[in-house]
Short mmCIF file of C-alpha atoms and ligand atoms in Angstrom, two decimals:
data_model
loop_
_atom_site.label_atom_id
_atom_site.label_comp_id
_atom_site.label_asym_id
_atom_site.label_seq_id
_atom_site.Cartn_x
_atom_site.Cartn_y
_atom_site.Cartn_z
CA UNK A 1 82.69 109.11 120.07
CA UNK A 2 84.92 106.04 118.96
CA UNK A 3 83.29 103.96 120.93
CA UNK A 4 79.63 104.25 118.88
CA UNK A 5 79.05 102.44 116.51
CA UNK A 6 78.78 103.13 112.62
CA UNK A 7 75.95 105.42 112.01
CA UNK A 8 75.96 107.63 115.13
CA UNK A 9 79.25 108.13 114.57
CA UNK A 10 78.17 109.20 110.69
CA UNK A 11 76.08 111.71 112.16
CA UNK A 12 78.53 113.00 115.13
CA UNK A 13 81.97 112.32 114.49
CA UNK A 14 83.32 115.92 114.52
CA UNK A 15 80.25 117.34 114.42
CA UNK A 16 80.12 119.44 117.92
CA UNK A 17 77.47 122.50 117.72
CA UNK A 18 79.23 125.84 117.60
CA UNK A 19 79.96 126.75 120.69
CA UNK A 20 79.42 130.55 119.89
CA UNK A 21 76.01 130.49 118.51
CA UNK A 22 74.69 126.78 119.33
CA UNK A 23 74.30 126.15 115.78
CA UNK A 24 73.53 122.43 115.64
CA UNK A 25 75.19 122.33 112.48
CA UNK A 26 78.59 123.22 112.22
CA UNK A 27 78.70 126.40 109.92
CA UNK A 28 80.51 126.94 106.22
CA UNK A 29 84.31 128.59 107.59
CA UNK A 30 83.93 130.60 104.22
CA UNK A 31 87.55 131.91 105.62
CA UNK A 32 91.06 131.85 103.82
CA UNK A 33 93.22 133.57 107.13
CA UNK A 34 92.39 134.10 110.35
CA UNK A 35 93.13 136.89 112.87
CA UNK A 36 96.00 135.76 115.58
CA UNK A 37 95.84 137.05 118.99
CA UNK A 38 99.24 138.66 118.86
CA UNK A 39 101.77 137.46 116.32
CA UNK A 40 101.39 133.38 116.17
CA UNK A 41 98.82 133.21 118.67
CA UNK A 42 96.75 131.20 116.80
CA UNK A 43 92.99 130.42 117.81
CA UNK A 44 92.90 126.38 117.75
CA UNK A 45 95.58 126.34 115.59
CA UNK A 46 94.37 128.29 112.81
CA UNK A 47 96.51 130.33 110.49
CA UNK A 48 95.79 130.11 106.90
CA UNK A 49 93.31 127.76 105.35
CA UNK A 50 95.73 125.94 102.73
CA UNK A 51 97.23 124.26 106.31
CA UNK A 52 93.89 124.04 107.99
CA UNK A 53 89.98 124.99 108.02
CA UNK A 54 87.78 124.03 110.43
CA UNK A 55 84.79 122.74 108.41
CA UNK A 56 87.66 120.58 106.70
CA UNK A 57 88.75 119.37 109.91
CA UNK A 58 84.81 118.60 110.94
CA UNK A 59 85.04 116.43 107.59
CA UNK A 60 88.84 115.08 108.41
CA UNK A 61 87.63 114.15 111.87
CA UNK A 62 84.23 112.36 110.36
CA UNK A 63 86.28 110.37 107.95
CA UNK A 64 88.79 109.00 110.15
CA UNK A 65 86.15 107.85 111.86
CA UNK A 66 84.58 105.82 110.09
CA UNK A 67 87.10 104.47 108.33
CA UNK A 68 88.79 103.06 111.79
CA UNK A 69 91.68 105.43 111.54
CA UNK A 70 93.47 107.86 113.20
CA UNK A 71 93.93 110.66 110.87
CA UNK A 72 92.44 111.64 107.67
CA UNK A 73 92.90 114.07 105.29
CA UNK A 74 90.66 115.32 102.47
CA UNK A 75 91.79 116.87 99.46
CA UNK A 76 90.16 118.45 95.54
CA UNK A 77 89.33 115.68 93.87
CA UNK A 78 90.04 111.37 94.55
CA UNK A 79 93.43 111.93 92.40
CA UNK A 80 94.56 114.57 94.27
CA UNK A 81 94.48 112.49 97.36
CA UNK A 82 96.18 109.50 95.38
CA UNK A 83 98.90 111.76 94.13
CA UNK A 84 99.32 112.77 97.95
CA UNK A 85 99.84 109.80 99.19
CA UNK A 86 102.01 107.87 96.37
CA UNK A 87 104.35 110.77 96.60
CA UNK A 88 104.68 110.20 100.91
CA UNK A 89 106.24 106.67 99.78
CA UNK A 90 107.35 106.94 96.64
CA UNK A 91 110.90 107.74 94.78
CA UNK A 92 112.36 107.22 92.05
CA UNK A 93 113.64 103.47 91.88
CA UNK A 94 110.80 102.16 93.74
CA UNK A 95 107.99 99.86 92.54
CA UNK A 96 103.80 100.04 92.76
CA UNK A 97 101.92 96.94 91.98
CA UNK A 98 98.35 97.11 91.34
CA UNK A 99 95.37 94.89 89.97
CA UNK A 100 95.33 94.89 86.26
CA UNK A 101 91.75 96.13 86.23
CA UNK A 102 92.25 99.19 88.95
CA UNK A 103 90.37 102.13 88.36
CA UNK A 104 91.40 103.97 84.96
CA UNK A 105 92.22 107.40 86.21
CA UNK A 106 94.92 105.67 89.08
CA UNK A 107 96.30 103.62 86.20
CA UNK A 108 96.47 107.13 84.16
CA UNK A 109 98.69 108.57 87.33
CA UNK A 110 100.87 106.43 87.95
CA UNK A 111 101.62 105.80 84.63
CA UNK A 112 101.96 108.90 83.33
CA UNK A 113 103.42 110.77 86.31
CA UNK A 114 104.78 108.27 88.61
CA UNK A 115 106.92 106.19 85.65
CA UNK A 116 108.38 109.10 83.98
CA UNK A 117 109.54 110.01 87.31
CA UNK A 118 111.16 106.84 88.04
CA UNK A 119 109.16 104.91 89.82
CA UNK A 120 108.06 101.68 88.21
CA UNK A 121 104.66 100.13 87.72
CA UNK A 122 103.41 96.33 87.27
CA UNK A 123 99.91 94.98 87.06
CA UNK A 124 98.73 91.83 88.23
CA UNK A 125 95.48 89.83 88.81
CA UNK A 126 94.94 91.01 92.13
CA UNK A 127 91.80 88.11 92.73
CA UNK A 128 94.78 85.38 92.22
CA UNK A 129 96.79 84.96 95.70
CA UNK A 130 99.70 83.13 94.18
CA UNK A 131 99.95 85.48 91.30
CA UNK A 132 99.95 88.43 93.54
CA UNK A 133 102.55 86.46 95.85
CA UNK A 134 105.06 85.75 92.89
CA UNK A 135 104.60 89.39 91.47
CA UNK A 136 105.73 90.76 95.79
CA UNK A 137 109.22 88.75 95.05
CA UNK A 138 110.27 92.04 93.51
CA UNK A 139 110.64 94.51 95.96
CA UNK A 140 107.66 96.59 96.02
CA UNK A 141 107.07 99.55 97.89
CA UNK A 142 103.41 100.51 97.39
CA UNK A 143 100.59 97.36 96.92
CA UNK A 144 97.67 99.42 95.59
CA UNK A 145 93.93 96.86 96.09
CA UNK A 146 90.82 98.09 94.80
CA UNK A 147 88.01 96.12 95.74
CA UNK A 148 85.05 95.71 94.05
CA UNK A 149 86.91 96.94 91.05
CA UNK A 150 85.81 98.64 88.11
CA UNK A 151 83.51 98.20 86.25
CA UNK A 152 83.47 93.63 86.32
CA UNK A 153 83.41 93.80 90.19
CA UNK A 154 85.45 91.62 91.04
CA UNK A 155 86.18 90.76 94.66
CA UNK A 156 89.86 90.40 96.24
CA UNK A 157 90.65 89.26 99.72
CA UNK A 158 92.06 92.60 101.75
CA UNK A 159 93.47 90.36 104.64
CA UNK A 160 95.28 87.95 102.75
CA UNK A 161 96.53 90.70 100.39
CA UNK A 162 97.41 92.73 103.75
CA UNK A 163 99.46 90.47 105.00
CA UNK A 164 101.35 89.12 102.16
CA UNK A 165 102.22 93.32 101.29
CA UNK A 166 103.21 93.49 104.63
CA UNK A 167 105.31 90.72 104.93
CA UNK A 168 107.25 91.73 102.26
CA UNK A 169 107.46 95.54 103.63
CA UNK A 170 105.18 97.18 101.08
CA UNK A 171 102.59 99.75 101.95
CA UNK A 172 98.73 98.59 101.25
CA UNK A 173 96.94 100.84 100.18
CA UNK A 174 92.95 99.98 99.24
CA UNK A 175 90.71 102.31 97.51
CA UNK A 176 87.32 101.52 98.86
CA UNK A 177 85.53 103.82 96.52
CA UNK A 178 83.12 101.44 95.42
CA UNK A 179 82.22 99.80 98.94
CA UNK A 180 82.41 102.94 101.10
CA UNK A 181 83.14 102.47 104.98
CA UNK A 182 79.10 101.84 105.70
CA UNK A 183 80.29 97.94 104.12
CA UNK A 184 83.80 97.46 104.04
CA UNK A 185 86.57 98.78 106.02
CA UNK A 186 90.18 97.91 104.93
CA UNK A 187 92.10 98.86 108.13
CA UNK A 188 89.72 96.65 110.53
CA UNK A 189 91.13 94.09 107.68
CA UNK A 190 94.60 94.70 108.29
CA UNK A 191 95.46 97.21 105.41
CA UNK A 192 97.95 100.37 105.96
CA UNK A 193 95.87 102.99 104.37
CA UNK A 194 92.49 103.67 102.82
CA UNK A 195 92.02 106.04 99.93
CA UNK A 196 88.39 107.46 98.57
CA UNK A 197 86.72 109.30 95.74
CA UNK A 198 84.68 111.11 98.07
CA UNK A 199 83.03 111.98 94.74
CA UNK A 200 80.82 108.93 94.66
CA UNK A 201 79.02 107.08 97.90
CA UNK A 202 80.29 109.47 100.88
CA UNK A 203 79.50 112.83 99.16
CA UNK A 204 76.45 110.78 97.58
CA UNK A 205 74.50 113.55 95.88
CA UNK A 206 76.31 113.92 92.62
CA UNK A 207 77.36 117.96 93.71
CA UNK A 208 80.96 117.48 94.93
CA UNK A 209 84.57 116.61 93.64
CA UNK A 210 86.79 115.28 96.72
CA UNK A 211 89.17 112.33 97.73
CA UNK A 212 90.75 111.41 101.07
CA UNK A 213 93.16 109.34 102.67
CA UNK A 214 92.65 107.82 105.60
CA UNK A 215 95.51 105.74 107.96
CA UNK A 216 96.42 104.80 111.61
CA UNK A 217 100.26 105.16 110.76
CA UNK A 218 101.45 108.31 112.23
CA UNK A 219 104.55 108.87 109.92
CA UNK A 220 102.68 108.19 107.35
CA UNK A 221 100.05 110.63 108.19
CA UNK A 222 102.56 113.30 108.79
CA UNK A 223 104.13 112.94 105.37
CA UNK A 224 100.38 113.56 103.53
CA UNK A 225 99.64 116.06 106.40
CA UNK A 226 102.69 117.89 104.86
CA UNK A 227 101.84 117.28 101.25
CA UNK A 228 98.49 118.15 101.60
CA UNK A 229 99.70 121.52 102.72
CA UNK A 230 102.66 121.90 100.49
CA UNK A 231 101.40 121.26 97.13
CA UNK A 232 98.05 122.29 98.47
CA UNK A 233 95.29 120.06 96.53
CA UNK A 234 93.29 120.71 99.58
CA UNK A 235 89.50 120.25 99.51
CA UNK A 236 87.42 124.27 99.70
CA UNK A 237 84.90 125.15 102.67
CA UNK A 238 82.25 124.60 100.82
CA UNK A 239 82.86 121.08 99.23
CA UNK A 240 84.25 119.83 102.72
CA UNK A 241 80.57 120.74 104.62
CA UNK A 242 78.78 119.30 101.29
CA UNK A 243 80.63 116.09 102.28
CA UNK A 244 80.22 116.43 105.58
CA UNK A 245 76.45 116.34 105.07
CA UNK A 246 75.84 113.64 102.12
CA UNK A 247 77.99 111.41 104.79
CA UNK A 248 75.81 111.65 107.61
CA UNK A 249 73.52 109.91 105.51
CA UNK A 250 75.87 107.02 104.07
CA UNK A 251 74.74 104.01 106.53
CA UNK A 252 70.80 104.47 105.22
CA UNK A 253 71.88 105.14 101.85
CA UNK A 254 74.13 102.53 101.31
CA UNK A 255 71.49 99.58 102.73
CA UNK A 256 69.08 100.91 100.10
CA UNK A 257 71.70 100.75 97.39
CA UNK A 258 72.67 97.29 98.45
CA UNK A 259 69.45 96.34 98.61
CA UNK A 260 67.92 97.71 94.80
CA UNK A 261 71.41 96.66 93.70
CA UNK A 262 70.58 92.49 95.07
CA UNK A 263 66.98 93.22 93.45
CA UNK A 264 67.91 94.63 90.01
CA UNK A 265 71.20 91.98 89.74
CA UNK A 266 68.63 89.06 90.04
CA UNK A 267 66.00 90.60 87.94
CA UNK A 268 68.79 90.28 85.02
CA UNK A 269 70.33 86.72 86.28
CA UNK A 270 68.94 84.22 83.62
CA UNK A 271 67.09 87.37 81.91
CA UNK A 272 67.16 85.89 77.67
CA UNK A 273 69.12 88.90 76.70
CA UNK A 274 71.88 88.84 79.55
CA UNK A 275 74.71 87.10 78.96
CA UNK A 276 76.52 87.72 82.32
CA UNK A 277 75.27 89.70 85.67
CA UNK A 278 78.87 90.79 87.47
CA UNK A 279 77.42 91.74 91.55
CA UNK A 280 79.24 90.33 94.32
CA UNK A 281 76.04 89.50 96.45
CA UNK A 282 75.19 87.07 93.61
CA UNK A 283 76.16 83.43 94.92
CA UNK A 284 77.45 82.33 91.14
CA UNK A 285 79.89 85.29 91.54
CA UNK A 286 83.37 84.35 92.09
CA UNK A 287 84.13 86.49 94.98
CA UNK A 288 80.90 85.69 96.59
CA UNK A 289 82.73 84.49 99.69
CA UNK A 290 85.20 86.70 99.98
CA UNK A 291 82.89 89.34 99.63
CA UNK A 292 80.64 87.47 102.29
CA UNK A 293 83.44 87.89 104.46
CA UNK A 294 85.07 91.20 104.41
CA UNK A 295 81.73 93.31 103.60
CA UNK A 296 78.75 93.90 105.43
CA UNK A 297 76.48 94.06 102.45
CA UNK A 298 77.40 93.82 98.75
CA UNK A 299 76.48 97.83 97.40
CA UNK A 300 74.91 99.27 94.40
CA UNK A 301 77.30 98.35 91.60
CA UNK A 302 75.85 96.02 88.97
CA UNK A 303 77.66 95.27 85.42
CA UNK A 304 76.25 93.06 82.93
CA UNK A 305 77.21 91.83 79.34
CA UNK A 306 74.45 91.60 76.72
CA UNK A 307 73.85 88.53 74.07
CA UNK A 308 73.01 91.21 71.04
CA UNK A 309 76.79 92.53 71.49
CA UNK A 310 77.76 96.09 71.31
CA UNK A 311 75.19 97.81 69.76
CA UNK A 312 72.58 95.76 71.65
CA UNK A 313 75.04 97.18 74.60
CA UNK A 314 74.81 100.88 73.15
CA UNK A 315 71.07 101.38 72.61
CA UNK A 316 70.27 99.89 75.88
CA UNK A 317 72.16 102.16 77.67
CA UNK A 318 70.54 104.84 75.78
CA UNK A 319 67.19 103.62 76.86
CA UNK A 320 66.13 103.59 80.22
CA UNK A 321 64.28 106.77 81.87
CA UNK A 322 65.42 106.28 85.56
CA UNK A 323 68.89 105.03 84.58
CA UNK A 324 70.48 108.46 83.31
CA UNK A 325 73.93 107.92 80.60
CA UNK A 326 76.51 109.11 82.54
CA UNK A 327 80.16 108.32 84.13
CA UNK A 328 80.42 108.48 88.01
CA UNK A 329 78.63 106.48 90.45
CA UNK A 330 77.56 106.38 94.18
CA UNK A 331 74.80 109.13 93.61
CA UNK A 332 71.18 108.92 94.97
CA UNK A 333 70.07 109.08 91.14
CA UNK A 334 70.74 105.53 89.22
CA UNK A 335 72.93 106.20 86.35
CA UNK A 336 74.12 103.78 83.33
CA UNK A 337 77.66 104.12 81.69
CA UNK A 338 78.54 102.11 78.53
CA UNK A 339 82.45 101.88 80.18
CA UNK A 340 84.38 101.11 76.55
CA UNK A 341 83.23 104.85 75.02
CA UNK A 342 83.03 106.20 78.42
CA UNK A 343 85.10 105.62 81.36
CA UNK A 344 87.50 103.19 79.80
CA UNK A 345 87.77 104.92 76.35
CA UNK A 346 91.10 105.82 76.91
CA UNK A 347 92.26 102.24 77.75
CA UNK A 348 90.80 100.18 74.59
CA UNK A 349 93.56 97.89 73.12
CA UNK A 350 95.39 97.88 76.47
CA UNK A 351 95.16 95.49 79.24
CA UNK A 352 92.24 97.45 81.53
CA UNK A 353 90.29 97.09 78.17
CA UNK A 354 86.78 95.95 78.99
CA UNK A 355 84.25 93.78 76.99
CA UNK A 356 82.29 96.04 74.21
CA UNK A 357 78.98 94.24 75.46
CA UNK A 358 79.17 95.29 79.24
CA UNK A 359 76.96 97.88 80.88
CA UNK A 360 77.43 98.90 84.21
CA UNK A 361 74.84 100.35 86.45
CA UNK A 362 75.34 102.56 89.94
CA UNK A 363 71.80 101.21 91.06
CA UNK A 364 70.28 104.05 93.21
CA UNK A 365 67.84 104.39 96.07
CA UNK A 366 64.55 104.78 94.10
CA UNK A 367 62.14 102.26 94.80
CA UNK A 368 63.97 99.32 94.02
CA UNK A 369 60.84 97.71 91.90
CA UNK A 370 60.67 100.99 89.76
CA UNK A 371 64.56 100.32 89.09
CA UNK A 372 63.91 97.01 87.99
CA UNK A 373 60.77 97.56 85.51
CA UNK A 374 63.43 100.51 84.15
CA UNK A 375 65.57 98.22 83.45
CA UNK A 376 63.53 95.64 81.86
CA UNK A 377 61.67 98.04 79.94
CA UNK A 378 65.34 99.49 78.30
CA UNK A 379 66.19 95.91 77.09
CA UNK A 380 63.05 95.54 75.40
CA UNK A 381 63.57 98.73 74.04
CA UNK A 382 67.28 97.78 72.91
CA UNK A 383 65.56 94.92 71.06
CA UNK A 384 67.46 92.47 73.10
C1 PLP B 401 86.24 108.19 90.76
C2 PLP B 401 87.28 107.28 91.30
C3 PLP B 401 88.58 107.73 91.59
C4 PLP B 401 89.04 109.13 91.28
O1 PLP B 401 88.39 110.08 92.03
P1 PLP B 401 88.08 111.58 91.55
O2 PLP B 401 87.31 112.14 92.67
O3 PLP B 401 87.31 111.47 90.27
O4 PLP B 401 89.41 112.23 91.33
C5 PLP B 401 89.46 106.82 92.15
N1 PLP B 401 89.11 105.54 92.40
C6 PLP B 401 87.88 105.07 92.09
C7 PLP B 401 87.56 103.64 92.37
C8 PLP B 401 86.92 105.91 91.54
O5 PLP B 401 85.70 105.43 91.24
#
């Protein structure tokens, strides 16, 4: 199957008809145990469905996949699967250093978990090479990248940051939430291991909580293989095949978010009330080359800041009809989030604080024009 490329292997990556029935698609193993052919003969290795399910493996196999990996693992939620892994490398006395604008809820664990275990945490501008480069002369054991970041998008350089972690024996890790595998994939790029909200762009549909962690290192795949089984955050039947499925559809839905995403980002560029567009397919935006270079296309994530301030901010987001208020991103639907009351409410007066003006959008695959007249019509509306 490896050697297909992207979307067949979307579509077919662990996804062999059942061999009992011919059910093209594999079916919902709505099983917690399952019955062994004498004591520990196990059927295919199945015992009890906290160490393995076969509709999470279908999803495990999909993943690792397309991510260019070996092994993958899929767990409850995008934290869970973050707490897996940072506790495979972690201990207490060791060091994590991630962007100073990662996403809030990774800032939240390792800060609040991590630290008062021991482990220490730093924050740097992960965009700035030489800043990164003097921050590594501390020994680090986990180098955490998120790229595009959250919500001002901006764009860091995976290779160069994958080789500078490695050369100075940290693990890179790169949560490619807000790219997704269809337009960036961070082990191609050099990077140790790849961690998703499978909550946004691969599930896709807004129904479904889920994370994974995806790697080619084998030791390091053993050590989440046994965390993901011995603490157990491991994703349900159910919410692995509603994965499964929103991910066979990831290569077409990702073009068409990239694409409404270029359209509404240059409807706003130069727009009287717009202060600032933030999209990395922009050519003004700082990262364009980078971005150019490490992603296939530039997704559906637009932020923007507004002239009229914060309330001009606030009622805007309140009035678009298309663009629905609310957090999370990566849907079909297009949805709006005012980030300082919503998704970074709990960092104001901190360092992840974000600009009271900004908006960001997760620009969906409507019809790209309809998106655009939405959003138009909500800054008239704003009186912007
Ligand atoms: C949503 C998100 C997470 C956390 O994932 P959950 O599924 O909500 O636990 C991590 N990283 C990024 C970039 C996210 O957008």
């Amino acid at each position: 199957m490896n050697d297909h490329r992207f979307s067949t292997r979307a579509i077919h990556a662990g996804q062999a008809f059942d061999p009992t029935t011919g059910a093209v698609v594999p079916p919902i193993y709505q099983s917690s145990t399952f019955v062994q052919d004498g004591i520990g003969g196990f059927r295919n290795g199945y015992e009890y469905a906290r160490g393995g399910n076969p509709t999470r493996d279908v999803l495990q196999e999909q993943l690792a996949s397309l991510e260019s990996g070996t092994r993958a693992f899929s767990f409850a939620s995008g934290l869970a699967a973050e707490d897996a892994l940072l506790r495979s490398v972690l201990t207490p006395g060791t060091r994590v250093l991630m962007g100073n604008d990662v996403y809030g809820g990774t800032h939240r664990l390792v800060n609040r978990v991590f630290v008062p275990w021991g482990v220490t945490l730093d924050t740097v501008d992960m965009s700035d090479l030489d800043a990164v480069r003097a921050a590594l002369s501390v020994p680090t054991a986990v180098l955490w990248v998120e790229t595009p970041t959250n919500p001002l998008l901006k764009i860091t350089d995976i290779a160069a940051l994958s080789e500078l972690g490695r050369a100075h024996g940290a693990v890179v890790v790169v949560d490619n939430t807000f790219a997704s595998p269809a337009i960036q994939r961070p082990l191609e790029l050099g990077a140790d291991v790849v961690v998703h909200s499978t909550t946004k762009y691969l599930g896709g549909h807004s129904d479904v909580v889920g994370g994974a962690v995806v790697t080619s290192d084998d030791g390091l795949a053993d050590k989440v293989a046994f965390l993901q089984f011995g603490v157990g955050a491991v994703s349900a039947p159910m919410e692995a095949w509603l994965t499964t499925r929103g991910i066979k559809t990831l290569a077409v839905r990702v073009a068409q978010h990239s694409a409404n995403g270029q359209k509404v980002a240059e409807a706003l560029v130069g727009h009287p009330a717009v202060e600032r567009v933030y999209y990395p397919g922009l050519p003004e935006h700082p990262g364009h080359e980078v971005a150019k270079r490490q992603m296939t296309a530039f997704g559906g994530m637009v932020s923007l800041q507004l002239k009229g301030g914060a309330a001009v901010a606030r009622k805007f987001a309140e009035s678009t009809e298309l663009f629905q208020l609310a957090e999370s991103l990566g849907g079909v639907e297009s949805l709006m989030c005012y980030p300082s009351e919503m998704t970074h409410a709990s960092v104001k007066g901190t360092e992840l604080a974000v600009p009271e003006n900004l908006v960001r959008l997760s620009v969906g695959i409507e019809d790209g024009d309809d998106l655009v007249a939405d959003v138009l019509q909500g800054l008239e509306r704003a009186g912007a």
